[in-house]
Amino acid sequence: MITLFSPSPVEQISFDNYTLFLKRDDLLHPDFSGNKARKFHYFLQNDFPDIKKIVSYGSAQSNAMYSLSVLAKMRGWEFEYYVDHVAEYLKENPHGNYKAALENHTIFQMRNEELGMRNEEAVLFIEEGGRQKEAEFGIEILAQEILDWQKEKGIEALNIFLPSGTGTTALFLQKSLLTLDASRFTHVYTCACVGDDAYLKKQFFELEEDEKYHPCILSLEKKHHFGKLYRDNYEIWLKLQQQTGVVFDLLYDPLGWRTLLAHPEVMSKPTLYIHQGGVLGNESMLLRYERKYKNIEN
Ligand SMILES: *Cc1c(COP(=O)(O)O)cnc(C)c1O
């Protein structure tokens, strides 16, 4: 069974003359960490005597895919994962999440229409990126850890920032914080890394109709495409590592930090940034960045 290193530690960091707190969810477990460990916590904690297999879908480099492969391995289940395609280069030179998922015996399948309708009894079906209601279970534990820490530190008003993909983590975090302790309104701020603000808002509505529970979406003026290489992203990632000694993820965190720095008013209150893991996925992004921006000195 997996035991998570929980509550995850909170550190104080300084970055670009700001002092913030950092919730190290990347340290929850060496193989099962970050927000995917929170989102899939429910499936660790409960018994599923009839389940023999997990079925999910998404990209061949996804953090969720790797975490599900770990979950399946630990529980003795099969893991079948549907992709639209696997790049030739990746097939020939497996690395990052793809390689790690293969090592955990993930069965890769090409995606087809019927996937969404699979209703076999022994199958646990997981939405892309773990966007489902069971995620609330683990994220509520995260919220409780934060509230306990806040009390211990005597912090009355706290702002929280975390970058979003599907928005599941940010939404359930804001909701849990409000539900667990309505007396201190802890604000959750986020930014849309996949799709635009309208997409993210739509995701929030799908999980929760009451807007009172929605996090506040911050953005940059320029449009951002998920997974694309940006010099600004690579530079802030290097700078974060230099100034804080912490390795962040290369897909979400660079945009997260750039967005937070563009809204300094958020940091006028004590601010907690959540490190959501995903560092294994850096391998493939780093290969691409290093090829493109060889001349940037670390
Ligand atoms: C999956 C992931 C996210 C996005 O989480 P959502 O709940 O889909 O918003 C952010 N950061 C990292 C490192 C992730 O792995």
PDB file of C-alpha atoms and ligand atoms in Angstrom:
ATOM      1  CA  MET A   1       0.000   0.000   0.000  1.00  0.00           C
ATOM      2  CA  ILE A   2       1.129   3.534  -0.618  1.00  0.00           C
ATOM      3  CA  THR A   3       1.634   5.808   2.339  1.00  0.00           C
ATOM      4  CA  LEU A   4       1.775   9.457   1.444  1.00  0.00           C
ATOM      5  CA  PHE A   5       4.189  11.727   3.252  1.00  0.00           C
ATOM      6  CA  SER A   6       1.360  13.827   4.555  1.00  0.00           C
ATOM      7  CA  PRO A   7       0.897  16.585   5.627  1.00  0.00           C
ATOM      8  CA  SER A   8       3.357  17.767   3.000  1.00  0.00           C
ATOM      9  CA  PRO A   9       5.825  20.356   4.319  1.00  0.00           C
ATOM     10  CA  VAL A  10       5.458  24.123   3.874  1.00  0.00           C
ATOM     11  CA  GLU A  11       8.636  26.120   3.281  1.00  0.00           C
ATOM     12  CA  GLN A  12       9.321  29.807   3.159  1.00  0.00           C
ATOM     13  CA  ILE A  13      10.962  30.954  -0.080  1.00  0.00           C
ATOM     14  CA  SER A  14      12.131  34.241  -1.556  1.00  0.00           C
ATOM     15  CA  PHE A  15      11.734  34.975  -5.223  1.00  0.00           C
ATOM     16  CA  ASP A  16      12.311  38.298  -6.976  1.00  0.00           C
ATOM     17  CA  ASN A  17      12.093  40.191  -3.685  1.00  0.00           C
ATOM     18  CA  TYR A  18       8.850  38.510  -2.669  1.00  0.00           C
ATOM     19  CA  THR A  19       8.644  36.230   0.330  1.00  0.00           C
ATOM     20  CA  LEU A  20       6.107  33.444  -0.016  1.00  0.00           C
ATOM     21  CA  PHE A  21       5.203  30.082   1.395  1.00  0.00           C
ATOM     22  CA  LEU A  22       5.539  26.947  -0.720  1.00  0.00           C
ATOM     23  CA  LYS A  23       3.427  23.838  -0.107  1.00  0.00           C
ATOM     24  CA  ARG A  24       5.611  20.927  -1.203  1.00  0.00           C
ATOM     25  CA  ASP A  25       3.035  18.509  -2.577  1.00  0.00           C
ATOM     26  CA  ASP A  26       5.787  17.325  -4.903  1.00  0.00           C
ATOM     27  CA  LEU A  27       7.238  15.550  -1.844  1.00  0.00           C
ATOM     28  CA  LEU A  28       4.138  13.477  -1.034  1.00  0.00           C
ATOM     29  CA  HIS A  29       5.697  10.332  -2.479  1.00  0.00           C
ATOM     30  CA  PRO A  30       8.610   9.648  -4.847  1.00  0.00           C
ATOM     31  CA  ASP A  31       6.388   7.975  -7.474  1.00  0.00           C
ATOM     32  CA  PHE A  32       2.958   9.206  -6.587  1.00  0.00           C
ATOM     33  CA  SER A  33       3.144  12.891  -5.900  1.00  0.00           C
ATOM     34  CA  GLY A  34       1.703  16.285  -6.529  1.00  0.00           C
ATOM     35  CA  ASN A  35      -1.888  17.004  -7.300  1.00  0.00           C
ATOM     36  CA  LYS A  36      -2.381  13.611  -8.981  1.00  0.00           C
ATOM     37  CA  ALA A  37      -1.686  11.957  -5.618  1.00  0.00           C
ATOM     38  CA  ARG A  38      -4.361  14.231  -4.139  1.00  0.00           C
ATOM     39  CA  LYS A  39      -6.800  13.589  -6.967  1.00  0.00           C
ATOM     40  CA  PHE A  40      -6.337   9.811  -6.866  1.00  0.00           C
ATOM     41  CA  HIS A  41      -6.122   9.541  -3.067  1.00  0.00           C
ATOM     42  CA  TYR A  42      -9.689   8.245  -2.981  1.00  0.00           C
ATOM     43  CA  PHE A  43      -8.628   5.216  -5.016  1.00  0.00           C
ATOM     44  CA  LEU A  44      -5.819   4.466  -2.563  1.00  0.00           C
ATOM     45  CA  GLN A  45      -7.914   4.764   0.522  1.00  0.00           C
ATOM     46  CA  ASN A  46     -10.947   2.674  -0.405  1.00  0.00           C
ATOM     47  CA  ASP A  47     -11.435  -0.958  -1.270  1.00  0.00           C
ATOM     48  CA  PHE A  48     -12.495  -1.943  -4.769  1.00  0.00           C
ATOM     49  CA  PRO A  49     -12.845  -5.716  -4.586  1.00  0.00           C
ATOM     50  CA  ASP A  50     -14.370  -6.018  -8.063  1.00  0.00           C
ATOM     51  CA  ILE A  51     -11.931  -3.813  -9.945  1.00  0.00           C
ATOM     52  CA  LYS A  52      -9.259  -5.492 -12.058  1.00  0.00           C
ATOM     53  CA  LYS A  53      -8.330  -2.745 -14.438  1.00  0.00           C
ATOM     54  CA  ILE A  54      -8.033   1.035 -14.803  1.00  0.00           C
ATOM     55  CA  VAL A  55      -8.942   2.577 -18.156  1.00  0.00           C
ATOM     56  CA  SER A  56      -8.075   6.175 -18.974  1.00  0.00           C
ATOM     57  CA  TYR A  57      -7.022   8.378 -21.887  1.00  0.00           C
ATOM     58  CA  GLY A  58      -5.012  11.485 -22.752  1.00  0.00           C
ATOM     59  CA  SER A  59      -1.558  12.411 -24.004  1.00  0.00           C
ATOM     60  CA  ALA A  60       1.373  10.015 -24.063  1.00  0.00           C
ATOM     61  CA  GLN A  61       3.407  12.294 -21.780  1.00  0.00           C
ATOM     62  CA  SER A  62       0.776  13.122 -19.189  1.00  0.00           C
ATOM     63  CA  ASN A  63       1.522  13.283 -15.471  1.00  0.00           C
ATOM     64  CA  ALA A  64      -1.883  11.750 -14.720  1.00  0.00           C
ATOM     65  CA  MET A  65      -1.056   8.738 -16.909  1.00  0.00           C
ATOM     66  CA  TYR A  66       2.144   8.077 -15.000  1.00  0.00           C
ATOM     67  CA  SER A  67       0.427   8.410 -11.613  1.00  0.00           C
ATOM     68  CA  LEU A  68      -2.324   6.015 -12.689  1.00  0.00           C
ATOM     69  CA  SER A  69       0.300   3.496 -13.798  1.00  0.00           C
ATOM     70  CA  VAL A  70       1.783   3.667 -10.292  1.00  0.00           C
ATOM     71  CA  LEU A  71      -1.643   3.303  -8.696  1.00  0.00           C
ATOM     72  CA  ALA A  72      -2.446   0.275 -10.876  1.00  0.00           C
ATOM     73  CA  LYS A  73       0.868  -1.357 -10.084  1.00  0.00           C
ATOM     74  CA  MET A  74       0.487  -0.859  -6.357  1.00  0.00           C
ATOM     75  CA  ARG A  75      -3.044  -2.259  -6.370  1.00  0.00           C
ATOM     76  CA  GLY A  76      -2.266  -5.145  -8.707  1.00  0.00           C
ATOM     77  CA  TRP A  77      -4.610  -3.854 -11.427  1.00  0.00           C
ATOM     78  CA  GLU A  78      -4.024  -3.657 -15.148  1.00  0.00           C
ATOM     79  CA  PHE A  79      -3.773  -0.237 -16.717  1.00  0.00           C
ATOM     80  CA  GLU A  80      -5.073   0.406 -20.214  1.00  0.00           C
ATOM     81  CA  TYR A  81      -4.409   3.878 -21.593  1.00  0.00           C
ATOM     82  CA  TYR A  82      -5.815   5.351 -24.793  1.00  0.00           C
ATOM     83  CA  VAL A  83      -3.862   7.882 -26.829  1.00  0.00           C
ATOM     84  CA  ASP A  84      -4.536   9.666 -30.102  1.00  0.00           C
ATOM     85  CA  HIS A  85      -0.994   9.033 -31.161  1.00  0.00           C
ATOM     86  CA  VAL A  86       2.541   8.492 -29.908  1.00  0.00           C
ATOM     87  CA  ALA A  87       5.247  10.504 -31.658  1.00  0.00           C
ATOM     88  CA  GLU A  88       7.750   8.357 -33.591  1.00  0.00           C
ATOM     89  CA  TYR A  89      10.653   9.929 -31.713  1.00  0.00           C
ATOM     90  CA  LEU A  90       9.071   9.049 -28.369  1.00  0.00           C
ATOM     91  CA  LYS A  91       8.342   5.484 -29.475  1.00  0.00           C
ATOM     92  CA  GLU A  92      11.948   4.992 -30.522  1.00  0.00           C
ATOM     93  CA  ASN A  93      13.457   6.844 -27.542  1.00  0.00           C
ATOM     94  CA  PRO A  94      11.057   6.404 -24.626  1.00  0.00           C
ATOM     95  CA  HIS A  95      11.659   8.970 -21.860  1.00  0.00           C
ATOM     96  CA  GLY A  96       9.843  10.876 -19.116  1.00  0.00           C
ATOM     97  CA  ASN A  97       6.337   9.848 -18.107  1.00  0.00           C
ATOM     98  CA  TYR A  98       5.921   7.616 -21.160  1.00  0.00           C
ATOM     99  CA  LYS A  99       8.963   5.521 -20.303  1.00  0.00           C
ATOM    100  CA  ALA A 100       7.994   5.282 -16.636  1.00  0.00           C
ATOM    101  CA  ALA A 101       4.445   4.222 -17.556  1.00  0.00           C
ATOM    102  CA  LEU A 102       5.816   1.535 -19.883  1.00  0.00           C
ATOM    103  CA  GLU A 103       7.994   0.247 -17.080  1.00  0.00           C
ATOM    104  CA  ASN A 104       4.840  -0.043 -14.978  1.00  0.00           C
ATOM    105  CA  HIS A 105       3.322  -2.253 -17.712  1.00  0.00           C
ATOM    106  CA  THR A 106       0.866   0.275 -19.112  1.00  0.00           C
ATOM    107  CA  ILE A 107      -1.000  -1.128 -22.096  1.00  0.00           C
ATOM    108  CA  PHE A 108      -1.182   1.597 -24.738  1.00  0.00           C
ATOM    109  CA  GLN A 109      -4.142   1.540 -27.130  1.00  0.00           C
ATOM    110  CA  MET A 110      -5.208   3.788 -29.963  1.00  0.00           C
ATOM    111  CA  ARG A 111      -8.257   5.845 -29.110  1.00  0.00           C
ATOM    112  CA  ASN A 112     -11.636   5.222 -30.698  1.00  0.00           C
ATOM    113  CA  GLU A 113     -15.208   6.443 -30.323  1.00  0.00           C
ATOM    114  CA  GLU A 114     -16.423   3.714 -27.962  1.00  0.00           C
ATOM    115  CA  LEU A 115     -14.025   4.629 -25.207  1.00  0.00           C
ATOM    116  CA  GLY A 116     -16.394   6.913 -23.287  1.00  0.00           C
ATOM    117  CA  MET A 117     -19.054   4.223 -23.145  1.00  0.00           C
ATOM    118  CA  ARG A 118     -17.029   1.479 -21.527  1.00  0.00           C
ATOM    119  CA  ASN A 119     -19.101   0.105 -18.772  1.00  0.00           C
ATOM    120  CA  GLU A 120     -17.469  -3.167 -17.858  1.00  0.00           C
ATOM    121  CA  GLU A 121     -17.866  -4.173 -14.252  1.00  0.00           C
ATOM    122  CA  ALA A 122     -14.248  -4.807 -13.421  1.00  0.00           C
ATOM    123  CA  VAL A 123     -13.094  -1.501 -14.941  1.00  0.00           C
ATOM    124  CA  LEU A 124     -12.404   1.718 -13.120  1.00  0.00           C
ATOM    125  CA  PHE A 125     -12.744   4.463 -15.701  1.00  0.00           C
ATOM    126  CA  ILE A 126     -10.792   7.679 -15.064  1.00  0.00           C
ATOM    127  CA  GLU A 127     -11.405  10.890 -17.004  1.00  0.00           C
ATOM    128  CA  GLU A 128      -8.512  12.665 -18.707  1.00  0.00           C
ATOM    129  CA  GLY A 129      -6.331  14.340 -16.091  1.00  0.00           C
ATOM    130  CA  GLY A 130      -8.430  12.875 -13.253  1.00  0.00           C
ATOM    131  CA  ARG A 131     -11.200  15.418 -13.777  1.00  0.00           C
ATOM    132  CA  GLN A 132     -13.884  13.789 -11.653  1.00  0.00           C
ATOM    133  CA  LYS A 133     -15.758  14.124  -8.407  1.00  0.00           C
ATOM    134  CA  GLU A 134     -13.701  11.530  -6.499  1.00  0.00           C
ATOM    135  CA  ALA A 135     -10.838  14.048  -6.663  1.00  0.00           C
ATOM    136  CA  GLU A 136     -12.614  16.096  -4.006  1.00  0.00           C
ATOM    137  CA  PHE A 137     -11.743  13.499  -1.348  1.00  0.00           C
ATOM    138  CA  GLY A 138      -7.961  14.029  -1.524  1.00  0.00           C
ATOM    139  CA  ILE A 139      -8.167  17.742  -2.220  1.00  0.00           C
ATOM    140  CA  GLU A 140     -10.219  18.223   0.927  1.00  0.00           C
ATOM    141  CA  ILE A 141      -7.329  16.652   2.844  1.00  0.00           C
ATOM    142  CA  LEU A 142      -5.031  19.213   1.214  1.00  0.00           C
ATOM    143  CA  ALA A 143      -7.401  22.003   2.292  1.00  0.00           C
ATOM    144  CA  GLN A 144      -7.438  20.699   5.881  1.00  0.00           C
ATOM    145  CA  GLU A 145      -3.635  20.573   5.950  1.00  0.00           C
ATOM    146  CA  ILE A 146      -3.505  24.191   4.811  1.00  0.00           C
ATOM    147  CA  LEU A 147      -6.060  25.332   7.413  1.00  0.00           C
ATOM    148  CA  ASP A 148      -4.186  23.509  10.185  1.00  0.00           C
ATOM    149  CA  TRP A 149      -0.924  25.119   9.111  1.00  0.00           C
ATOM    150  CA  GLN A 150      -2.563  28.541   8.903  1.00  0.00           C
ATOM    151  CA  LYS A 151      -3.877  28.224  12.454  1.00  0.00           C
ATOM    152  CA  GLU A 152      -0.546  27.068  13.774  1.00  0.00           C
ATOM    153  CA  LYS A 153       1.163  30.045  12.108  1.00  0.00           C
ATOM    154  CA  GLY A 154      -1.526  32.466  13.198  1.00  0.00           C
ATOM    155  CA  ILE A 155      -2.172  33.628   9.633  1.00  0.00           C
ATOM    156  CA  GLU A 156      -5.632  35.192   9.465  1.00  0.00           C
ATOM    157  CA  ALA A 157      -5.990  35.989   5.763  1.00  0.00           C
ATOM    158  CA  LEU A 158      -4.183  33.837   3.230  1.00  0.00           C
ATOM    159  CA  ASN A 159      -4.038  33.879  -0.556  1.00  0.00           C
ATOM    160  CA  ILE A 160      -3.318  30.649  -2.396  1.00  0.00           C
ATOM    161  CA  PHE A 161      -2.026  30.316  -5.941  1.00  0.00           C
ATOM    162  CA  LEU A 162      -1.758  27.244  -8.152  1.00  0.00           C
ATOM    163  CA  PRO A 163      -1.746  26.898 -11.973  1.00  0.00           C
ATOM    164  CA  SER A 164      -4.629  24.934 -13.566  1.00  0.00           C
ATOM    165  CA  GLY A 165      -5.027  22.353 -16.278  1.00  0.00           C
ATOM    166  CA  THR A 166      -8.548  20.970 -15.955  1.00  0.00           C
ATOM    167  CA  GLY A 167      -9.092  23.257 -12.938  1.00  0.00           C
ATOM    168  CA  THR A 168     -10.176  20.317 -10.768  1.00  0.00           C
ATOM    169  CA  THR A 169      -7.588  20.922  -8.050  1.00  0.00           C
ATOM    170  CA  ALA A 170      -8.161  24.681  -7.799  1.00  0.00           C
ATOM    171  CA  LEU A 171     -11.959  24.317  -7.781  1.00  0.00           C
ATOM    172  CA  PHE A 172     -12.163  21.619  -5.118  1.00  0.00           C
ATOM    173  CA  LEU A 173      -9.543  23.428  -3.057  1.00  0.00           C
ATOM    174  CA  GLN A 174     -11.544  26.652  -2.968  1.00  0.00           C
ATOM    175  CA  LYS A 175     -14.717  24.725  -2.231  1.00  0.00           C
ATOM    176  CA  SER A 176     -13.173  22.631   0.551  1.00  0.00           C
ATOM    177  CA  LEU A 177     -11.568  25.650   2.208  1.00  0.00           C
ATOM    178  CA  LEU A 178     -14.897  27.449   2.317  1.00  0.00           C
ATOM    179  CA  THR A 179     -16.784  24.404   3.493  1.00  0.00           C
ATOM    180  CA  LEU A 180     -14.308  23.452   6.204  1.00  0.00           C
ATOM    181  CA  ASP A 181     -13.898  26.960   7.606  1.00  0.00           C
ATOM    182  CA  ALA A 182     -16.218  29.649   6.337  1.00  0.00           C
ATOM    183  CA  SER A 183     -14.990  32.074   8.989  1.00  0.00           C
ATOM    184  CA  ARG A 184     -11.716  32.841   7.239  1.00  0.00           C
ATOM    185  CA  PHE A 185     -12.205  33.417   3.559  1.00  0.00           C
ATOM    186  CA  THR A 186      -9.079  31.980   2.017  1.00  0.00           C
ATOM    187  CA  HIS A 187      -8.932  32.988  -1.642  1.00  0.00           C
ATOM    188  CA  VAL A 188      -7.687  30.589  -4.287  1.00  0.00           C
ATOM    189  CA  TYR A 189      -6.149  32.196  -7.379  1.00  0.00           C
ATOM    190  CA  THR A 190      -5.253  30.279 -10.518  1.00  0.00           C
ATOM    191  CA  CYS A 191      -4.481  30.679 -14.224  1.00  0.00           C
ATOM    192  CA  ALA A 192      -5.481  28.678 -17.298  1.00  0.00           C
ATOM    193  CA  CYS A 193      -2.534  26.728 -18.738  1.00  0.00           C
ATOM    194  CA  VAL A 194      -4.604  24.518 -21.060  1.00  0.00           C
ATOM    195  CA  GLY A 195      -7.090  26.480 -23.165  1.00  0.00           C
ATOM    196  CA  ASP A 196      -8.204  29.994 -22.279  1.00  0.00           C
ATOM    197  CA  ASP A 197     -10.010  31.561 -19.310  1.00  0.00           C
ATOM    198  CA  ALA A 198     -13.420  30.746 -20.807  1.00  0.00           C
ATOM    199  CA  TYR A 199     -12.473  27.065 -21.039  1.00  0.00           C
ATOM    200  CA  LEU A 200     -11.354  27.036 -17.416  1.00  0.00           C
ATOM    201  CA  LYS A 201     -14.520  28.771 -16.234  1.00  0.00           C
ATOM    202  CA  LYS A 202     -16.545  26.154 -18.093  1.00  0.00           C
ATOM    203  CA  GLN A 203     -14.622  23.395 -16.319  1.00  0.00           C
ATOM    204  CA  PHE A 204     -15.448  25.024 -12.982  1.00  0.00           C
ATOM    205  CA  PHE A 205     -19.131  25.101 -13.828  1.00  0.00           C
ATOM    206  CA  GLU A 206     -19.091  21.429 -14.806  1.00  0.00           C
ATOM    207  CA  LEU A 207     -17.768  20.495 -11.379  1.00  0.00           C
ATOM    208  CA  GLU A 208     -19.680  23.079  -9.339  1.00  0.00           C
ATOM    209  CA  GLU A 209     -22.674  25.217 -10.253  1.00  0.00           C
ATOM    210  CA  ASP A 210     -22.369  27.661  -7.372  1.00  0.00           C
ATOM    211  CA  GLU A 211     -19.918  30.388  -8.406  1.00  0.00           C
ATOM    212  CA  LYS A 212     -19.228  31.232  -4.793  1.00  0.00           C
ATOM    213  CA  TYR A 213     -16.933  28.197  -4.790  1.00  0.00           C
ATOM    214  CA  HIS A 214     -15.031  29.150  -7.957  1.00  0.00           C
ATOM    215  CA  PRO A 215     -11.395  30.232  -7.714  1.00  0.00           C
ATOM    216  CA  CYS A 216     -10.392  33.595  -9.138  1.00  0.00           C
ATOM    217  CA  ILE A 217      -8.786  33.304 -12.591  1.00  0.00           C
ATOM    218  CA  LEU A 218      -5.787  35.565 -13.256  1.00  0.00           C
ATOM    219  CA  SER A 219      -4.244  35.944 -16.690  1.00  0.00           C
ATOM    220  CA  LEU A 220      -1.488  37.481 -18.759  1.00  0.00           C
ATOM    221  CA  GLU A 221      -2.280  39.647 -21.739  1.00  0.00           C
ATOM    222  CA  LYS A 222      -0.601  37.388 -24.259  1.00  0.00           C
ATOM    223  CA  LYS A 223      -2.154  34.116 -25.347  1.00  0.00           C
ATOM    224  CA  HIS A 224      -0.348  30.982 -24.234  1.00  0.00           C
ATOM    225  CA  HIS A 225      -0.374  27.556 -25.873  1.00  0.00           C
ATOM    226  CA  PHE A 226      -0.001  24.480 -23.690  1.00  0.00           C
ATOM    227  CA  GLY A 227       3.178  22.485 -24.267  1.00  0.00           C
ATOM    228  CA  LYS A 228       4.711  25.085 -26.589  1.00  0.00           C
ATOM    229  CA  LEU A 229       8.255  26.282 -25.909  1.00  0.00           C
ATOM    230  CA  TYR A 230       8.533  29.872 -24.669  1.00  0.00           C
ATOM    231  CA  ARG A 231      11.812  31.573 -23.793  1.00  0.00           C
ATOM    232  CA  ASP A 232      10.078  33.402 -20.898  1.00  0.00           C
ATOM    233  CA  ASN A 233       8.926  30.094 -19.438  1.00  0.00           C
ATOM    234  CA  TYR A 234      12.338  28.499 -19.620  1.00  0.00           C
ATOM    235  CA  GLU A 235      14.010  31.577 -18.130  1.00  0.00           C
ATOM    236  CA  ILE A 236      11.679  31.856 -15.151  1.00  0.00           C
ATOM    237  CA  TRP A 237      12.023  28.112 -14.522  1.00  0.00           C
ATOM    238  CA  LEU A 238      15.834  28.463 -14.385  1.00  0.00           C
ATOM    239  CA  LYS A 239      15.597  31.556 -12.209  1.00  0.00           C
ATOM    240  CA  LEU A 240      13.227  29.827  -9.776  1.00  0.00           C
ATOM    241  CA  GLN A 241      15.691  27.014  -9.388  1.00  0.00           C
ATOM    242  CA  GLN A 242      18.584  29.420  -8.829  1.00  0.00           C
ATOM    243  CA  GLN A 243      16.814  31.586  -6.279  1.00  0.00           C
ATOM    244  CA  THR A 244      14.789  28.988  -4.361  1.00  0.00           C
ATOM    245  CA  GLY A 245      16.723  25.748  -4.918  1.00  0.00           C
ATOM    246  CA  VAL A 246      13.438  24.062  -5.862  1.00  0.00           C
ATOM    247  CA  VAL A 247      12.838  22.284  -9.177  1.00  0.00           C
ATOM    248  CA  PHE A 248       9.406  23.200 -10.534  1.00  0.00           C
ATOM    249  CA  ASP A 249       7.498  21.600 -13.370  1.00  0.00           C
ATOM    250  CA  LEU A 250       8.013  23.003 -16.878  1.00  0.00           C
ATOM    251  CA  LEU A 251       4.474  22.780 -18.225  1.00  0.00           C
ATOM    252  CA  TYR A 252       2.368  24.602 -15.632  1.00  0.00           C
ATOM    253  CA  ASP A 253       4.615  26.341 -13.105  1.00  0.00           C
ATOM    254  CA  PRO A 254       6.391  28.796 -15.451  1.00  0.00           C
ATOM    255  CA  LEU A 255       3.067  30.280 -16.552  1.00  0.00           C
ATOM    256  CA  GLY A 256       1.834  30.102 -12.963  1.00  0.00           C
ATOM    257  CA  TRP A 257       4.748  32.143 -11.630  1.00  0.00           C
ATOM    258  CA  ARG A 258       4.698  34.623 -14.504  1.00  0.00           C
ATOM    259  CA  THR A 259       0.991  35.192 -13.903  1.00  0.00           C
ATOM    260  CA  LEU A 260       1.403  35.566 -10.153  1.00  0.00           C
ATOM    261  CA  LEU A 261       4.262  38.064 -10.592  1.00  0.00           C
ATOM    262  CA  ALA A 262       2.080  40.079 -12.974  1.00  0.00           C
ATOM    263  CA  HIS A 263      -0.481  40.429 -10.137  1.00  0.00           C
ATOM    264  CA  PRO A 264       1.594  41.629  -7.170  1.00  0.00           C
ATOM    265  CA  GLU A 265      -1.574  42.766  -5.372  1.00  0.00           C
ATOM    266  CA  VAL A 266      -2.240  39.077  -4.577  1.00  0.00           C
ATOM    267  CA  MET A 267       1.026  38.963  -2.659  1.00  0.00           C
ATOM    268  CA  SER A 268       0.112  41.904  -0.449  1.00  0.00           C
ATOM    269  CA  LYS A 269      -1.282  39.206   1.870  1.00  0.00           C
ATOM    270  CA  PRO A 270       0.612  36.106   3.017  1.00  0.00           C
ATOM    271  CA  THR A 271       0.668  33.897  -0.077  1.00  0.00           C
ATOM    272  CA  LEU A 272       0.977  30.141  -0.432  1.00  0.00           C
ATOM    273  CA  TYR A 273       2.063  28.671  -3.766  1.00  0.00           C
ATOM    274  CA  ILE A 274       1.289  24.989  -4.250  1.00  0.00           C
ATOM    275  CA  HIS A 275       3.969  22.861  -5.906  1.00  0.00           C
ATOM    276  CA  GLN A 276       1.858  20.240  -7.656  1.00  0.00           C
ATOM    277  CA  GLY A 277       4.661  17.884  -8.683  1.00  0.00           C
ATOM    278  CA  GLY A 278       5.045  16.710 -12.273  1.00  0.00           C
ATOM    279  CA  VAL A 279       8.818  16.957 -12.285  1.00  0.00           C
ATOM    280  CA  LEU A 280       9.261  13.612 -14.070  1.00  0.00           C
ATOM    281  CA  GLY A 281       7.562  15.184 -17.083  1.00  0.00           C
ATOM    282  CA  ASN A 282      10.358  17.766 -17.255  1.00  0.00           C
ATOM    283  CA  GLU A 283      12.679  15.353 -18.998  1.00  0.00           C
ATOM    284  CA  SER A 284      10.950  15.626 -22.364  1.00  0.00           C
ATOM    285  CA  MET A 285      10.412  19.403 -22.067  1.00  0.00           C
ATOM    286  CA  LEU A 286      14.056  19.950 -21.095  1.00  0.00           C
ATOM    287  CA  LEU A 287      15.317  18.015 -24.098  1.00  0.00           C
ATOM    288  CA  ARG A 288      13.259  20.287 -26.310  1.00  0.00           C
ATOM    289  CA  TYR A 289      14.246  23.493 -24.501  1.00  0.00           C
ATOM    290  CA  GLU A 290      17.910  22.681 -24.485  1.00  0.00           C
ATOM    291  CA  ARG A 291      17.850  22.042 -28.203  1.00  0.00           C
ATOM    292  CA  LYS A 292      16.070  25.327 -28.831  1.00  0.00           C
ATOM    293  CA  TYR A 293      17.794  27.690 -26.360  1.00  0.00           C
ATOM    294  CA  LYS A 294      21.261  26.220 -25.938  1.00  0.00           C
ATOM    295  CA  ASN A 295      22.693  29.689 -25.425  1.00  0.00           C
ATOM    296  CA  ILE A 296      20.820  30.536 -22.193  1.00  0.00           C
ATOM    297  CA  GLU A 297      23.295  30.268 -19.340  1.00  0.00           C
ATOM    298  CA  ASN A 298      22.170  28.687 -16.109  1.00  0.00           C
TER     299      ASN A 298
HETATM  300  C1  LIG B   1      -2.035  17.864 -13.580  1.00  0.00           C
HETATM  301  C2  LIG B   1      -1.211  19.014 -13.164  1.00  0.00           C
HETATM  302  C3  LIG B   1      -1.747  20.320 -13.043  1.00  0.00           C
HETATM  303  C4  LIG B   1      -3.184  20.634 -13.389  1.00  0.00           C
HETATM  304  O1  LIG B   1      -4.094  20.143 -12.450  1.00  0.00           O
HETATM  305  P1  LIG B   1      -5.665  20.310 -12.677  1.00  0.00           P
HETATM  306  O2  LIG B   1      -6.303  19.712 -11.495  1.00  0.00           O
HETATM  307  O3  LIG B   1      -6.000  19.541 -13.923  1.00  0.00           O
HETATM  308  O4  LIG B   1      -5.951  21.758 -12.855  1.00  0.00           O
HETATM  309  C5  LIG B   1      -0.908  21.337 -12.617  1.00  0.00           C
HETATM  310  N1  LIG B   1       0.395  21.109 -12.340  1.00  0.00           N
HETATM  311  C6  LIG B   1       0.940  19.882 -12.443  1.00  0.00           C
HETATM  312  C7  LIG B   1       2.385  19.711 -12.135  1.00  0.00           C
HETATM  313  C8  LIG B   1       0.158  18.797 -12.858  1.00  0.00           C
HETATM  314  O5  LIG B   1       0.711  17.572 -12.960  1.00  0.00           O
END
